mmCIF file of C-alpha atoms in Angstrom:
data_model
loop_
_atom_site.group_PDB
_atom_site.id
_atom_site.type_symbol
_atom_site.label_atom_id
_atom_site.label_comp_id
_atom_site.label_asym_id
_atom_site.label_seq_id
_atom_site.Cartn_x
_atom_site.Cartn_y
_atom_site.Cartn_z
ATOM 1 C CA UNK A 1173 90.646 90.209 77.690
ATOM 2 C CA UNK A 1174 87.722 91.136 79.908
ATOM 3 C CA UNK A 1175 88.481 94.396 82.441
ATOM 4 C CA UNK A 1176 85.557 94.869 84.485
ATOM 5 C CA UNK A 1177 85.311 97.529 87.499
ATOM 6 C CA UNK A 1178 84.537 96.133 90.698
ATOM 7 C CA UNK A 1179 82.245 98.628 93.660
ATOM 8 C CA UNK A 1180 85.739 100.687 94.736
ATOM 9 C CA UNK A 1181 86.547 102.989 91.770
ATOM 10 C CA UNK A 1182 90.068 102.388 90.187
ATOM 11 C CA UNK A 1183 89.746 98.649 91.512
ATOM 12 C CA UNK A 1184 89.813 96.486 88.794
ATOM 13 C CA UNK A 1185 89.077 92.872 87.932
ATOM 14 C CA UNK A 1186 90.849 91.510 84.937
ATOM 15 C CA UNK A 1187 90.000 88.436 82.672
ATOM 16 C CA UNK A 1188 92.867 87.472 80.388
ATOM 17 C CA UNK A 1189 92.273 85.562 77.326
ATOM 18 C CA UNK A 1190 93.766 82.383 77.754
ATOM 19 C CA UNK A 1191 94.630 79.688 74.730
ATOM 20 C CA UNK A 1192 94.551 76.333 75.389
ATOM 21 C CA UNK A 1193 94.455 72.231 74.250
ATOM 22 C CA UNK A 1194 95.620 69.219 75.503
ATOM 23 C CA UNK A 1195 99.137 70.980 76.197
ATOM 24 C CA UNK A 1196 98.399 73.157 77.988
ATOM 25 C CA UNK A 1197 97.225 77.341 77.954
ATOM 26 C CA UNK A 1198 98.818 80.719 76.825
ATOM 27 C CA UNK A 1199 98.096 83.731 78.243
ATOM 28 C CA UNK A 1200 99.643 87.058 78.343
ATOM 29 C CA UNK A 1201 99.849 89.065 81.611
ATOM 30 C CA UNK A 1202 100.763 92.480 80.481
ATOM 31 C CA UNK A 1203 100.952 93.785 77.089
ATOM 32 C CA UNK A 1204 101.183 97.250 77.511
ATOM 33 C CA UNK A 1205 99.516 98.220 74.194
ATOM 34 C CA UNK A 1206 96.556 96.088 74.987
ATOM 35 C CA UNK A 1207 95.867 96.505 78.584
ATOM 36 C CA UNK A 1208 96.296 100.346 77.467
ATOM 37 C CA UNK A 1209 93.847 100.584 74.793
ATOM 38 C CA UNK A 1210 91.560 98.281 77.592
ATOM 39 C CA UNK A 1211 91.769 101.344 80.376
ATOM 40 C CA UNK A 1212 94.946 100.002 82.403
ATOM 41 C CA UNK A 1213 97.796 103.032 81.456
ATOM 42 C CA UNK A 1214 100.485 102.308 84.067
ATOM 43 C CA UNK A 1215 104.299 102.300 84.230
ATOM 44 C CA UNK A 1216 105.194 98.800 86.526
ATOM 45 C CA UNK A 1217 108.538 99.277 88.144
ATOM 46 C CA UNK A 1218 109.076 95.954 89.726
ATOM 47 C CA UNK A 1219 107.908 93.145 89.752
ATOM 48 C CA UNK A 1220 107.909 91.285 92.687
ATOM 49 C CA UNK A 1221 106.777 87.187 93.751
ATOM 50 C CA UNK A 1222 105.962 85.124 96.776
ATOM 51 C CA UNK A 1223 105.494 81.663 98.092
ATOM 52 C CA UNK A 1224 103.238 81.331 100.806
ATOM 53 C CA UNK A 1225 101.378 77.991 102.803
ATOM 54 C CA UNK A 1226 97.932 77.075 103.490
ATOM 55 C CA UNK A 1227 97.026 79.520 106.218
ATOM 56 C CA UNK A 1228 99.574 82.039 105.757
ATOM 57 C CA UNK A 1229 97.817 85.996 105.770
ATOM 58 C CA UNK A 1230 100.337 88.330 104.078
ATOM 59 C CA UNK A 1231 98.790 92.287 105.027
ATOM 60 C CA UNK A 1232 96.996 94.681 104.602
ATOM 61 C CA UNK A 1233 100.098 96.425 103.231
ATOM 62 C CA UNK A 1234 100.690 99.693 102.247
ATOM 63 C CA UNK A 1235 102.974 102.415 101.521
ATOM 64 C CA UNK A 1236 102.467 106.452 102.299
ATOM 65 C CA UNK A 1237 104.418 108.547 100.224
ATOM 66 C CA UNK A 1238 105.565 106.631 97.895
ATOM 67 C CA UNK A 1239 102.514 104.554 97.077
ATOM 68 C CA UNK A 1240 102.243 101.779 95.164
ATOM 69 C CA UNK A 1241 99.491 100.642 92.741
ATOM 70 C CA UNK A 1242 99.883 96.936 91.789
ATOM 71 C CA UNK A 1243 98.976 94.297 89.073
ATOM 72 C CA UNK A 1244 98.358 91.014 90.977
ATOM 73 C CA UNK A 1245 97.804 87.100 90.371
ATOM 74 C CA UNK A 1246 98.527 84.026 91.138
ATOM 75 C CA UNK A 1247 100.432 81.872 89.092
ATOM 76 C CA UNK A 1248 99.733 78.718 90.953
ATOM 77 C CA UNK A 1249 97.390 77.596 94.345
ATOM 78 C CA UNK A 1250 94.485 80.131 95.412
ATOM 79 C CA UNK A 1251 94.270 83.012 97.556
ATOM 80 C CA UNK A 1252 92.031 85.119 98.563
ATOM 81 C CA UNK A 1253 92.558 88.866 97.547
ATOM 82 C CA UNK A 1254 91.546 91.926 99.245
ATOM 83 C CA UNK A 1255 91.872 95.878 98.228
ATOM 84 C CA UNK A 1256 90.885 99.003 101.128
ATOM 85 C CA UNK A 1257 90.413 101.636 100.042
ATOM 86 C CA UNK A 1258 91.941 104.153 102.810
ATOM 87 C CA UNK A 1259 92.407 107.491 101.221
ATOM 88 C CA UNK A 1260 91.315 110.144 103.285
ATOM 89 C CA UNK A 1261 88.311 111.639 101.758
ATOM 90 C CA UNK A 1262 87.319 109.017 99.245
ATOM 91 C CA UNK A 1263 83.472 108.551 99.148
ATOM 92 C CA UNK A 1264 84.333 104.779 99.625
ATOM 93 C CA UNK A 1265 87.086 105.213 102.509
ATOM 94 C CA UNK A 1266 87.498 102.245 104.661
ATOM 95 C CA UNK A 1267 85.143 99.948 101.847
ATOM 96 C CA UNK A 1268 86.915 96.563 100.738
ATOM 97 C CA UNK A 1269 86.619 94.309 97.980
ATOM 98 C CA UNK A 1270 87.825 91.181 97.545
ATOM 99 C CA UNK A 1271 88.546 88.255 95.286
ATOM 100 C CA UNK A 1272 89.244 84.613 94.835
ATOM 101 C CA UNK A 1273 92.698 84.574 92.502
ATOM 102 C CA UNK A 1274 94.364 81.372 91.250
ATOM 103 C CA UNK A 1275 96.333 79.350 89.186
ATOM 104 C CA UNK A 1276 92.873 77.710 87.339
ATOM 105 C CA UNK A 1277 90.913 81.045 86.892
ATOM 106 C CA UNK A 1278 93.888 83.197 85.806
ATOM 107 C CA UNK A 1279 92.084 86.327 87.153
ATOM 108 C CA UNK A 1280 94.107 89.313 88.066
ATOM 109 C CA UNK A 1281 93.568 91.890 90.154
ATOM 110 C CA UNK A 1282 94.897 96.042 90.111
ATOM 111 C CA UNK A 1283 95.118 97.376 93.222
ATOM 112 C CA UNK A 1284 95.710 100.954 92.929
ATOM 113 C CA UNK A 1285 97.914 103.644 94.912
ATOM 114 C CA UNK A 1286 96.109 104.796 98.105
ATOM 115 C CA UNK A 1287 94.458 101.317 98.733
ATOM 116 C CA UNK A 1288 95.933 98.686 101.220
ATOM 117 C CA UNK A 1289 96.501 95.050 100.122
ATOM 118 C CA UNK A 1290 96.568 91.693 101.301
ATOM 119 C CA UNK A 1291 95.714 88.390 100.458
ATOM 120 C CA UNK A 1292 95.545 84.687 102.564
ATOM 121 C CA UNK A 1293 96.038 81.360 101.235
ATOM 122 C CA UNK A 1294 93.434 78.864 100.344
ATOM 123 C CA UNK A 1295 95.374 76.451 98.671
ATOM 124 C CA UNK A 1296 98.568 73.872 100.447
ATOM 125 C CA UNK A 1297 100.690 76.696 98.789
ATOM 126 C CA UNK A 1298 100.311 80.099 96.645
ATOM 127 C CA UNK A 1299 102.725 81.240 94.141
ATOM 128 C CA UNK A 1300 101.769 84.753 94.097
ATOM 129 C CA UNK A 1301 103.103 87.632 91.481
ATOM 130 C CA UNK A 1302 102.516 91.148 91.439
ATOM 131 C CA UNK A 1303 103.567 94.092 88.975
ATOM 132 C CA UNK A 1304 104.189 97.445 91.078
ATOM 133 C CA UNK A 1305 103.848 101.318 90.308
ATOM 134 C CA UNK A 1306 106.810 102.322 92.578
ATOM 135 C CA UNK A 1307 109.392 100.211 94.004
ATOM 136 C CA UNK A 1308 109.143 98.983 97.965
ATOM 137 C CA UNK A 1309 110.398 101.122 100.104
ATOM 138 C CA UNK A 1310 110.201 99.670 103.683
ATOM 139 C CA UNK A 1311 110.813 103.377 105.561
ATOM 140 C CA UNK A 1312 107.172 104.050 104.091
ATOM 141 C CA UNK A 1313 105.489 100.836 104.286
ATOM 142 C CA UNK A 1314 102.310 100.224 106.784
ATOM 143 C CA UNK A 1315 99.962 97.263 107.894
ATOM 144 C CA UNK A 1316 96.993 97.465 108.731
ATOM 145 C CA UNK A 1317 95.072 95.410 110.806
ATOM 146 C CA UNK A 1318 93.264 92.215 108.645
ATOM 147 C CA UNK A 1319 91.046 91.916 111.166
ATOM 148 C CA UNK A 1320 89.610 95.656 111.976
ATOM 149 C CA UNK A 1321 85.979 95.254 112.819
ATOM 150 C CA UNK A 1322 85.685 98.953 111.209
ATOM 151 C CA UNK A 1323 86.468 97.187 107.824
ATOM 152 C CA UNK A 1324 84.547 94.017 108.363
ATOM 153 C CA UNK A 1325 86.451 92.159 106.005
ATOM 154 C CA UNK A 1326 84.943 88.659 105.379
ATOM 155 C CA UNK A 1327 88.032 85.993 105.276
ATOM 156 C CA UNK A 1328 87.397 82.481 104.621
ATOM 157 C CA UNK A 1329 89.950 81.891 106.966
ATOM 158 C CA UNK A 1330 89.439 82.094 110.652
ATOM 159 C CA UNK A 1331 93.562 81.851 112.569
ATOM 160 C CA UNK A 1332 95.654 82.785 109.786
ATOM 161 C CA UNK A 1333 99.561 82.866 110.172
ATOM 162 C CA UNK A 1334 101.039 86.184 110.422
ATOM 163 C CA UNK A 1335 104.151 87.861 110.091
ATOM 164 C CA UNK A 1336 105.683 89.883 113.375
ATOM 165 C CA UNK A 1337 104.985 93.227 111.226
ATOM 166 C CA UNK A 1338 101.442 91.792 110.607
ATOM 167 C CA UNK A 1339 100.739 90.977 114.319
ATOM 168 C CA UNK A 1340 101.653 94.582 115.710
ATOM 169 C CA UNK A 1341 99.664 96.234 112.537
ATOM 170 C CA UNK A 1342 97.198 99.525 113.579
ATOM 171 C CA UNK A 1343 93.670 99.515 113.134
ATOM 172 C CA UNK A 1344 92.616 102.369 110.512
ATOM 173 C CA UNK A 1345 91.284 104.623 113.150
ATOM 174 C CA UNK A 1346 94.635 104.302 114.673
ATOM 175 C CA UNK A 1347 96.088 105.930 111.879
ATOM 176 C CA UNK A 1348 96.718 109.491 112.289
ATOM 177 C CA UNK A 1349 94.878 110.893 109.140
ATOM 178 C CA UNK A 1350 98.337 112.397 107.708
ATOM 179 C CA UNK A 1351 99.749 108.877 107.510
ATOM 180 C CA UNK A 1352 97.299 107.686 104.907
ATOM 181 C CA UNK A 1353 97.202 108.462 101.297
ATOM 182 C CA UNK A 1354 94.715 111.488 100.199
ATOM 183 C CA UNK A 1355 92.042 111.200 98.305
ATOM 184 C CA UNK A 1356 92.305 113.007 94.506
ATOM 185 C CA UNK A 1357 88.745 113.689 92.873
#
């Protein structure tokens, strides 16, 4: 297994080892002991899973208190990934990164607490899973706008699909500064 950081600190971009032949592959997707002794010490809650179409633009979601770092891939399709990092006095506040996941590069992605997440699909469908820090709780839970010109995140999609909660979603300057997660040095 691979862990490389990525230009937002805590961000990280994760290359399983996978095992294959004409059968087929093996891979494992969390082992605590070895994605521990690789950097990646976290306590996963829940785990939660998605389908999702062609098109379909699911964020930038996240939750203030009760934040929630995730483990993320995609299981089967592609999707575009994306992490902000919005803490409040971060030296990289309002910086994105992003990633193509799928079902042929077995890439994963962890998305910290005090970052926002989202992810559209490239593929006819996505089968998207995700590992989280703290469980969901919707009283909490933010979006932020995918398309914020302050972020200047570069989709390869142009009219995604979005959800009602997506539509309506606050651009970060929006956000009063109390709303977003803080920034621990």
């Amino acid at each position: 297994m691979k862990i490389e950081s990525t230009a937002l600190p805590g961000v990280l971009l994760i290359e399983p080892d996978v095992f294959g032949d004409s059968r087929g592959f093996f891979l494992e997707t969390w082992n605590r002991r070895r994605y521990h002794a690789a950097g990646l010490d976290q306590e996963f809650v829940q785990d939660n899973m998605s389908l999702s179409r062609k098109g379909i633009l699911r964020g930038l979601h996240f939750q203030n208190p009760n934040p929630q770092g995730k483990l993320v891939q995609v299981l089967q399709g592609e999707v575009f990934d994306v992490a902000v990092d919005i803490r409040v006095g971060s030296p990289t506040f309002g910086r994105w990164f992003g990633v193509h996941l799928s079902g042929e590069n077995h890439l994963q992605l962890y998305v910290p607490e005090g970052f926002a997440h989202g992810f559209c699909v490239l593929s006819e469908t996505a089968l998207f899973s995700y590992k989280c820090t703290d469980f969901y709780n919707p009283d909490t839970e933010y979006s932020l706008r995918w398309d914020d010109p302050d972020l200047g995140i570069t989709w390869p999609i142009e009219t995604p699909v979005l959800s009602a909660k997506d539509q309506s979603a606050r651009f970060l300057k929006d956000f009063p500064r109390d709303a977003l997660p803080t920034f621990q040095a």
